[in-house]
């Protein structure tokens, strides 16, 4: 009990750097454009235009202590570098709870924006013929795998470390409709693909008559259809 009380009575402030997140963002906006681009994967002008759009039309808000500019910066920084809240804590000098809350605010605004700007290109003659009757896409990726040393060899692919070769099917609602797991990293995409579509045990979601999937993979580029 004494240790518990001592811990909370003698707490030491953690995020005390004078280089706060807001100060860092302002520094980047006033600095070399390459620095800004490396950190946020977009130009300063696109960032500012996006900020204005989200604030004006999609409800992005800050707080008494945090500007909308920093809220968007936190969100984009996490998305651009695939960071955890804890990894973002030091950069923006906020608690993980605060980082999480602002990230949720920024993400909510971006999702609302996406519903207005992401739409099927059904009226574009340049692309629509290639996606007519398409119900989704198939692609593969390598995922790091922790394998006992004695069993690693089949899992070591072209990158030189153990992975699983994962194949997934996604529809246009950005939902996964099928995932093929467990294949060694050295397995070729075509082998996994053929196993998925020919072995009934996997319950592959074959497209209905007249529909098709677009395949993005080392598998011979093709459309699979019925």
Short mmCIF file of C-alpha atoms in Angstrom, two decimals:
data_model
loop_
_atom_site.label_atom_id
_atom_site.label_comp_id
_atom_site.label_asym_id
_atom_site.label_seq_id
_atom_site.Cartn_x
_atom_site.Cartn_y
_atom_site.Cartn_z
CA UNK A 1 0.00 0.00 0.00
CA UNK A 2 2.87 2.37 0.83
CA UNK A 3 4.53 1.62 -2.50
CA UNK A 4 1.23 2.28 -4.29
CA UNK A 5 0.73 5.64 -2.55
CA UNK A 6 4.35 6.60 -3.08
CA UNK A 7 4.05 5.88 -6.80
CA UNK A 8 1.11 8.25 -7.26
CA UNK A 9 2.27 10.92 -4.81
CA UNK A 10 5.71 11.22 -6.40
CA UNK A 11 4.77 11.07 -10.06
CA UNK A 12 7.31 12.70 -12.38
CA UNK A 13 6.00 14.59 -15.44
CA UNK A 14 6.83 12.70 -18.63
CA UNK A 15 6.12 14.87 -21.68
CA UNK A 16 8.15 17.92 -20.67
CA UNK A 17 10.12 18.74 -23.83
CA UNK A 18 10.01 22.36 -24.96
CA UNK A 19 9.80 21.10 -28.55
CA UNK A 20 6.06 20.42 -28.45
CA UNK A 21 4.13 18.84 -31.29
CA UNK A 22 2.54 22.11 -32.33
CA UNK A 23 5.93 23.84 -32.34
CA UNK A 24 7.43 21.01 -34.43
CA UNK A 25 4.61 21.18 -36.99
CA UNK A 26 5.01 24.96 -37.31
CA UNK A 27 8.75 24.50 -37.76
CA UNK A 28 8.18 22.05 -40.61
CA UNK A 29 5.59 24.28 -42.27
CA UNK A 30 8.09 27.16 -42.21
CA UNK A 31 11.05 25.01 -43.20
CA UNK A 32 12.32 23.13 -46.23
CA UNK A 33 9.52 21.39 -48.20
CA UNK A 34 11.45 18.11 -48.33
CA UNK A 35 11.41 17.80 -44.53
CA UNK A 36 7.65 18.25 -44.49
CA UNK A 37 7.15 15.74 -47.29
CA UNK A 38 9.33 13.09 -45.64
CA UNK A 39 7.34 13.32 -42.41
CA UNK A 40 3.78 13.61 -43.76
CA UNK A 41 4.04 12.13 -47.27
CA UNK A 42 2.44 15.21 -48.81
CA UNK A 43 3.37 18.78 -49.66
CA UNK A 44 2.70 21.69 -47.32
CA UNK A 45 0.00 23.08 -49.60
CA UNK A 46 -1.87 19.79 -49.82
CA UNK A 47 -1.72 19.47 -46.04
CA UNK A 48 -3.11 22.99 -45.56
CA UNK A 49 -5.82 22.46 -48.19
CA UNK A 50 -6.78 19.16 -46.56
CA UNK A 51 -6.89 20.85 -43.16
CA UNK A 52 -9.19 23.60 -44.44
CA UNK A 53 -11.50 21.04 -46.07
CA UNK A 54 -11.72 18.84 -42.97
CA UNK A 55 -12.38 21.78 -40.65
CA UNK A 56 -14.92 23.47 -42.93
CA UNK A 57 -16.86 20.44 -44.13
CA UNK A 58 -16.12 17.36 -42.03
CA UNK A 59 -16.11 18.49 -38.41
CA UNK A 60 -12.41 18.31 -37.56
CA UNK A 61 -11.88 20.04 -34.21
CA UNK A 62 -9.01 20.74 -31.86
CA UNK A 63 -9.16 21.62 -28.18
CA UNK A 64 -8.17 24.44 -25.85
CA UNK A 65 -4.59 23.20 -25.83
CA UNK A 66 -4.28 21.62 -29.29
CA UNK A 67 -4.87 23.16 -32.71
CA UNK A 68 -6.66 21.40 -35.56
CA UNK A 69 -3.35 21.63 -37.40
CA UNK A 70 -1.68 19.42 -34.79
CA UNK A 71 -4.64 17.01 -34.68
CA UNK A 72 -4.32 16.44 -38.43
CA UNK A 73 -0.53 16.23 -38.17
CA UNK A 74 -0.80 13.49 -35.52
CA UNK A 75 -3.24 11.55 -37.68
CA UNK A 76 -1.23 11.81 -40.90
CA UNK A 77 2.06 11.09 -39.11
CA UNK A 78 0.70 7.84 -37.64
CA UNK A 79 -0.80 6.75 -40.96
CA UNK A 80 2.29 7.71 -42.98
CA UNK A 81 4.72 5.75 -40.82
CA UNK A 82 2.44 3.01 -39.42
CA UNK A 83 3.23 4.05 -35.84
CA UNK A 84 1.76 3.08 -32.48
CA UNK A 85 0.38 5.67 -30.08
CA UNK A 86 3.37 5.12 -27.80
CA UNK A 87 5.82 5.78 -30.65
CA UNK A 88 4.01 9.04 -31.37
CA UNK A 89 4.09 10.20 -27.73
CA UNK A 90 7.67 11.50 -27.80
CA UNK A 91 7.29 13.32 -31.11
CA UNK A 92 4.17 15.28 -30.11
CA UNK A 93 4.69 15.43 -26.34
CA UNK A 94 1.21 14.20 -25.42
CA UNK A 95 0.10 11.20 -23.39
CA UNK A 96 -0.90 8.04 -25.27
CA UNK A 97 -4.52 8.69 -24.25
CA UNK A 98 -4.39 12.17 -25.79
CA UNK A 99 -2.66 10.90 -28.93
CA UNK A 100 -5.31 8.19 -29.31
CA UNK A 101 -8.16 10.68 -28.86
CA UNK A 102 -6.78 13.12 -31.44
CA UNK A 103 -5.99 10.31 -33.87
CA UNK A 104 -9.61 9.15 -33.64
CA UNK A 105 -10.82 12.69 -34.33
CA UNK A 106 -8.60 13.03 -37.38
CA UNK A 107 -9.46 9.58 -38.68
CA UNK A 108 -13.21 10.19 -38.32
CA UNK A 109 -12.91 13.35 -40.42
CA UNK A 110 -10.85 11.56 -43.09
CA UNK A 111 -13.38 8.72 -43.29
CA UNK A 112 -16.19 11.23 -43.83
CA UNK A 113 -14.14 12.87 -46.58
CA UNK A 114 -13.46 9.49 -48.21
CA UNK A 115 -17.17 8.81 -48.54
CA UNK A 116 -17.47 11.87 -50.77
CA UNK A 117 -14.30 11.57 -52.85
CA UNK A 118 -13.86 7.80 -53.31
CA UNK A 119 -16.38 6.50 -55.81
CA UNK A 120 -16.48 3.91 -58.63
CA UNK A 121 -15.22 5.36 -61.90
CA UNK A 122 -18.20 4.02 -63.84
CA UNK A 123 -18.40 7.03 -66.13
CA UNK A 124 -14.73 7.10 -67.14
CA UNK A 125 -14.16 5.44 -70.52
CA UNK A 126 -10.41 5.20 -69.86
CA UNK A 127 -10.72 2.72 -67.00
CA UNK A 128 -14.26 1.47 -66.63
CA UNK A 129 -14.08 -1.19 -69.42
CA UNK A 130 -11.30 -2.95 -67.51
CA UNK A 131 -13.31 -3.07 -64.29
CA UNK A 132 -16.76 -3.77 -65.73
CA UNK A 133 -18.37 -6.64 -63.78
CA UNK A 134 -15.37 -6.73 -61.43
CA UNK A 135 -16.40 -7.58 -57.85
CA UNK A 136 -13.02 -7.41 -56.11
CA UNK A 137 -9.26 -7.84 -56.22
CA UNK A 138 -6.79 -10.59 -55.35
CA UNK A 139 -3.26 -9.89 -54.15
CA UNK A 140 -0.54 -11.46 -52.05
CA UNK A 141 1.91 -10.16 -49.47
CA UNK A 142 4.69 -11.48 -47.25
CA UNK A 143 4.16 -11.29 -43.49
CA UNK A 144 7.05 -11.71 -41.03
CA UNK A 145 6.91 -15.11 -39.34
CA UNK A 146 8.46 -16.43 -36.12
CA UNK A 147 9.55 -19.96 -37.00
CA UNK A 148 11.76 -22.36 -34.99
CA UNK A 149 15.28 -22.28 -36.41
CA UNK A 150 15.16 -25.93 -37.55
CA UNK A 151 12.03 -25.27 -39.62
CA UNK A 152 12.92 -21.88 -41.10
CA UNK A 153 14.37 -22.87 -44.49
CA UNK A 154 11.07 -23.26 -46.44
CA UNK A 155 9.86 -19.93 -45.02
CA UNK A 156 12.87 -17.91 -46.17
CA UNK A 157 11.92 -16.09 -49.36
CA UNK A 158 13.62 -13.61 -51.63
CA UNK A 159 14.09 -11.10 -48.80
CA UNK A 160 16.29 -13.48 -46.83
CA UNK A 161 14.20 -13.86 -43.65
CA UNK A 162 11.25 -16.08 -42.62
CA UNK A 163 7.83 -15.00 -43.88
CA UNK A 164 4.43 -16.41 -44.67
CA UNK A 165 3.08 -15.77 -48.16
CA UNK A 166 -0.50 -14.60 -47.61
CA UNK A 167 -3.11 -14.27 -50.37
CA UNK A 168 -6.23 -12.17 -49.82
CA UNK A 169 -9.41 -11.27 -51.68
CA UNK A 170 -10.97 -7.86 -51.09
CA UNK A 171 -14.23 -6.37 -52.37
CA UNK A 172 -14.95 -2.74 -53.25
CA UNK A 173 -16.30 -2.06 -49.77
CA UNK A 174 -12.70 -2.60 -48.56
CA UNK A 175 -13.72 -5.81 -46.80
CA UNK A 176 -11.75 -9.04 -46.89
CA UNK A 177 -13.83 -11.87 -48.35
CA UNK A 178 -11.11 -14.54 -48.32
CA UNK A 179 -7.64 -14.96 -46.81
CA UNK A 180 -5.25 -17.85 -47.50
CA UNK A 181 -2.80 -18.28 -44.60
CA UNK A 182 0.04 -20.58 -43.63
CA UNK A 183 2.03 -20.87 -46.84
CA UNK A 184 5.82 -20.71 -46.62
CA UNK A 185 7.56 -17.56 -47.81
CA UNK A 186 9.32 -19.51 -50.56
CA UNK A 187 6.01 -20.68 -52.07
CA UNK A 188 5.20 -19.08 -55.42
CA UNK A 189 2.06 -16.98 -55.71
CA UNK A 190 0.70 -19.15 -58.53
CA UNK A 191 0.92 -22.28 -56.37
CA UNK A 192 -1.08 -20.64 -53.58
CA UNK A 193 -3.61 -19.26 -56.06
CA UNK A 194 -4.16 -22.62 -57.75
CA UNK A 195 -4.59 -24.35 -54.39
CA UNK A 196 -7.17 -21.77 -53.33
CA UNK A 197 -9.36 -22.05 -56.43
CA UNK A 198 -9.13 -25.83 -56.98
CA UNK A 199 -9.30 -27.24 -53.45
CA UNK A 200 -12.89 -27.27 -52.18
CA UNK A 201 -11.75 -27.39 -48.56
CA UNK A 202 -10.75 -23.71 -48.69
CA UNK A 203 -14.24 -22.50 -49.73
CA UNK A 204 -12.83 -19.93 -52.14
CA UNK A 205 -15.54 -17.36 -53.04
CA UNK A 206 -15.72 -17.96 -56.79
CA UNK A 207 -17.35 -15.02 -58.59
CA UNK A 208 -20.93 -15.41 -59.81
CA UNK A 209 -21.49 -15.95 -63.56
CA UNK A 210 -20.55 -12.83 -65.50
CA UNK A 211 -18.43 -11.35 -62.69
CA UNK A 212 -14.69 -11.38 -62.13
CA UNK A 213 -11.74 -10.56 -59.84
CA UNK A 214 -8.74 -8.42 -60.75
CA UNK A 215 -5.45 -10.02 -59.78
CA UNK A 216 -2.41 -7.98 -58.73
CA UNK A 217 0.39 -10.44 -58.14
CA UNK A 218 3.35 -12.31 -59.54
CA UNK A 219 0.71 -14.74 -60.73
CA UNK A 220 0.33 -14.24 -64.47
CA UNK A 221 -1.79 -11.06 -64.68
CA UNK A 222 -5.29 -12.13 -65.47
CA UNK A 223 -8.97 -11.75 -64.71
CA UNK A 224 -10.67 -14.76 -63.17
CA UNK A 225 -14.27 -15.03 -64.12
CA UNK A 226 -17.15 -17.43 -64.62
#
